[in-house]
Protein backbone atom coordinates (compact mmCIF):
# COMPACT_ATOMS: atom_id res chain seq x y z
CA UNK A 1 0.00 0.00 0.00
CA UNK A 2 1.18 3.50 -0.70
CA UNK A 3 0.87 6.30 1.86
CA UNK A 4 -2.50 7.54 0.61
CA UNK A 5 -3.95 4.02 0.77
CA UNK A 6 -2.46 3.55 4.24
CA UNK A 7 -4.07 6.79 5.46
CA UNK A 8 -7.40 5.68 3.98
CA UNK A 9 -7.04 2.29 5.64
CA UNK A 10 -6.20 3.90 9.00
CA UNK A 11 -9.22 6.20 8.68
CA UNK A 12 -11.53 3.25 7.95
CA UNK A 13 -10.06 1.33 10.88
CA UNK A 14 -10.82 4.25 13.22
CA UNK A 15 -14.35 4.44 11.80
CA UNK A 16 -14.72 0.72 12.44
CA UNK A 17 -13.71 1.16 16.08
CA UNK A 18 -16.12 4.08 16.43
CA UNK A 19 -19.04 2.10 14.98
CA UNK A 20 -18.28 -0.89 17.19
CA UNK A 21 -18.33 1.36 20.25
CA UNK A 22 -21.52 3.14 19.16
CA UNK A 23 -23.23 -0.22 18.63
CA UNK A 24 -22.45 -1.10 22.25
CA UNK A 25 -20.14 -4.03 21.50
CA UNK A 26 -18.15 -5.47 24.38
CA UNK A 27 -14.38 -4.83 24.55
CA UNK A 28 -13.61 -8.45 23.61
CA UNK A 29 -15.83 -8.17 20.53
CA UNK A 30 -14.24 -4.86 19.55
CA UNK A 31 -10.81 -6.44 19.90
CA UNK A 32 -11.75 -9.52 17.84
CA UNK A 33 -13.55 -7.61 15.06
CA UNK A 34 -10.78 -5.03 14.77
CA UNK A 35 -8.18 -7.81 14.69
CA UNK A 36 -10.03 -9.33 11.73
CA UNK A 37 -9.84 -6.04 9.85
CA UNK A 38 -6.13 -5.60 10.67
CA UNK A 39 -5.39 -9.19 9.67
CA UNK A 40 -7.04 -8.99 6.23
CA UNK A 41 -5.54 -5.55 5.53
CA UNK A 42 -2.07 -6.79 6.43
CA UNK A 43 -2.36 -10.12 4.62
CA UNK A 44 -3.73 -8.72 1.35
CA UNK A 45 -1.88 -5.39 1.59
CA UNK A 46 -4.98 -3.53 0.42
CA UNK A 47 -7.27 -0.94 1.88
CA UNK A 48 -10.36 -2.77 3.17
CA UNK A 49 -12.74 -0.67 1.06
CA UNK A 50 -11.12 -2.01 -2.14
CA UNK A 51 -11.56 -5.70 -1.29
CA UNK A 52 -13.19 -7.83 -3.96
CA UNK A 53 -15.02 -11.13 -3.63
CA UNK A 54 -11.91 -12.88 -4.98
CA UNK A 55 -9.80 -11.20 -2.29
CA UNK A 56 -12.20 -12.45 0.38
CA UNK A 57 -12.16 -15.97 -1.06
CA UNK A 58 -8.38 -16.01 -1.07
CA UNK A 59 -8.22 -14.66 2.48
CA UNK A 60 -10.73 -17.11 3.93
CA UNK A 61 -9.23 -20.06 2.05
CA UNK A 62 -5.90 -19.34 3.72
CA UNK A 63 -7.50 -18.58 7.09
CA UNK A 64 -9.36 -21.92 7.14
CA UNK A 65 -6.04 -23.72 6.65
CA UNK A 66 -4.26 -21.95 9.50
CA UNK A 67 -6.90 -21.08 12.12
CA UNK A 68 -9.80 -22.67 13.96
CA UNK A 69 -13.39 -22.36 12.79
CA UNK A 70 -14.17 -20.06 15.69
CA UNK A 71 -11.54 -17.61 14.40
CA UNK A 72 -12.92 -17.91 10.87
CA UNK A 73 -16.44 -17.14 12.12
CA UNK A 74 -15.24 -14.16 14.17
CA UNK A 75 -13.36 -12.75 11.18
CA UNK A 76 -16.39 -13.28 8.96
CA UNK A 77 -18.65 -11.49 11.46
CA UNK A 78 -16.15 -8.67 11.96
CA UNK A 79 -15.81 -8.07 8.23
CA UNK A 80 -19.57 -8.31 7.78
CA UNK A 81 -19.98 -5.63 10.47
CA UNK A 82 -17.36 -3.48 8.72
CA UNK A 83 -19.11 -3.75 5.35
CA UNK A 84 -22.54 -3.01 6.82
CA UNK A 85 -21.75 -0.17 9.23
CA UNK A 86 -18.61 1.51 7.91
CA UNK A 87 -18.82 1.01 4.15
CA UNK A 88 -22.62 0.83 4.17
CA UNK A 89 -22.49 -1.94 1.58
CA UNK A 90 -24.17 -5.31 1.56
CA UNK A 91 -22.05 -8.27 2.55
CA UNK A 92 -22.22 -10.36 -0.61
CA UNK A 93 -20.29 -13.33 0.63
CA UNK A 94 -21.98 -14.53 3.80
CA UNK A 95 -23.03 -18.00 2.63
CA UNK A 96 -19.66 -19.12 1.30
CA UNK A 97 -17.78 -19.33 4.59
CA UNK A 98 -19.66 -21.86 6.67
CA UNK A 99 -18.20 -24.07 9.37
CA UNK A 100 -18.70 -27.82 8.99
CA UNK A 101 -21.72 -29.22 10.79
CA UNK A 102 -20.51 -31.54 13.54
CA UNK A 103 -23.05 -33.83 15.14
CA UNK A 104 -22.24 -34.84 18.71
CA UNK A 105 -24.01 -36.86 21.35
CA UNK A 106 -25.67 -34.95 24.17
CA UNK A 107 -24.03 -35.00 27.61
CA UNK A 108 -27.04 -36.75 29.16
CA UNK A 109 -28.71 -39.48 27.14
CA UNK A 110 -32.40 -40.27 27.51
CA UNK A 111 -33.35 -43.90 28.21
CA UNK A 112 -34.73 -44.24 24.68
CA UNK A 113 -31.55 -42.86 23.18
CA UNK A 114 -29.40 -45.17 25.34
CA UNK A 115 -31.37 -48.25 24.33
CA UNK A 116 -31.19 -47.22 20.67
CA UNK A 117 -27.43 -46.81 20.83
CA UNK A 118 -27.01 -50.14 22.63
CA UNK A 119 -29.31 -51.89 20.16
CA UNK A 120 -27.47 -50.46 17.14
CA UNK A 121 -24.10 -51.33 18.63
CA UNK A 122 -25.10 -54.91 19.45
CA UNK A 123 -26.96 -55.43 16.17
CA UNK A 124 -24.04 -54.21 14.08
CA UNK A 125 -21.56 -56.23 16.12
CA UNK A 126 -23.68 -59.38 15.89
CA UNK A 127 -24.36 -58.87 12.18
CA UNK A 128 -20.62 -58.69 11.55
CA UNK A 129 -20.11 -61.90 13.50
CA UNK A 130 -22.94 -63.68 11.69
CA UNK A 131 -21.93 -62.40 8.25
CA UNK A 132 -18.28 -63.36 8.66
PDB file of N, CA and C in Angstrom, residues 68-70 73 96-103:
ATOM      1  N   UNK A  68      -8.618 -21.895  13.591  1.00  0.00           N
ATOM      2  CA  UNK A  68      -9.800 -22.675  13.963  1.00  0.00           C
ATOM      3  C   UNK A  68     -11.051 -22.055  13.347  1.00  0.00           C
ATOM      4  N   UNK A  69     -12.136 -22.856  13.342  1.00  0.00           N
ATOM      5  CA  UNK A  69     -13.390 -22.357  12.786  1.00  0.00           C
ATOM      6  C   UNK A  69     -13.944 -21.204  13.610  1.00  0.00           C
ATOM      7  N   UNK A  70     -13.673 -21.179  14.891  1.00  0.00           N
ATOM      8  CA  UNK A  70     -14.175 -20.057  15.689  1.00  0.00           C
ATOM      9  C   UNK A  70     -13.511 -18.753  15.244  1.00  0.00           C
ATOM     10  N   UNK A  73     -15.110 -17.735  11.921  1.00  0.00           N
ATOM     11  CA  UNK A  73     -16.435 -17.138  12.122  1.00  0.00           C
ATOM     12  C   UNK A  73     -16.326 -15.721  12.682  1.00  0.00           C
ATOM     13  N   UNK A  96     -20.766 -18.297   1.788  1.00  0.00           N
ATOM     14  CA  UNK A  96     -19.661 -19.116   1.296  1.00  0.00           C
ATOM     15  C   UNK A  96     -18.815 -19.655   2.438  1.00  0.00           C
ATOM     16  N   UNK A  97     -18.594 -18.879   3.459  1.00  0.00           N
ATOM     17  CA  UNK A  97     -17.779 -19.334   4.585  1.00  0.00           C
ATOM     18  C   UNK A  97     -18.710 -19.888   5.647  1.00  0.00           C
ATOM     19  N   UNK A  98     -18.810 -21.210   5.678  1.00  0.00           N
ATOM     20  CA  UNK A  98     -19.658 -21.864   6.673  1.00  0.00           C
ATOM     21  C   UNK A  98     -18.844 -22.946   7.365  1.00  0.00           C
ATOM     22  N   UNK A  99     -18.920 -23.009   8.668  1.00  0.00           N
ATOM     23  CA  UNK A  99     -18.204 -24.075   9.370  1.00  0.00           C
ATOM     24  C   UNK A  99     -18.864 -25.421   9.101  1.00  0.00           C
ATOM     25  N   UNK A 100     -18.105 -26.500   9.188  1.00  0.00           N
ATOM     26  CA  UNK A 100     -18.704 -27.819   8.995  1.00  0.00           C
ATOM     27  C   UNK A 100     -19.684 -28.117  10.117  1.00  0.00           C
ATOM     28  N   UNK A 101     -20.727 -28.855   9.784  1.00  0.00           N
ATOM     29  CA  UNK A 101     -21.723 -29.224  10.785  1.00  0.00           C
ATOM     30  C   UNK A 101     -21.245 -30.501  11.481  1.00  0.00           C
ATOM     31  N   UNK A 102     -20.995 -30.402  12.765  1.00  0.00           N
ATOM     32  CA  UNK A 102     -20.514 -31.539  13.542  1.00  0.00           C
ATOM     33  C   UNK A 102     -21.646 -32.006  14.436  1.00  0.00           C
ATOM     34  N   UNK A 103     -21.976 -33.280  14.328  1.00  0.00           N
ATOM     35  CA  UNK A 103     -23.053 -33.830  15.138  1.00  0.00           C
ATOM     36  C   UNK A 103     -22.430 -34.594  16.305  1.00  0.00           C
TER      37      UNK A 103
END
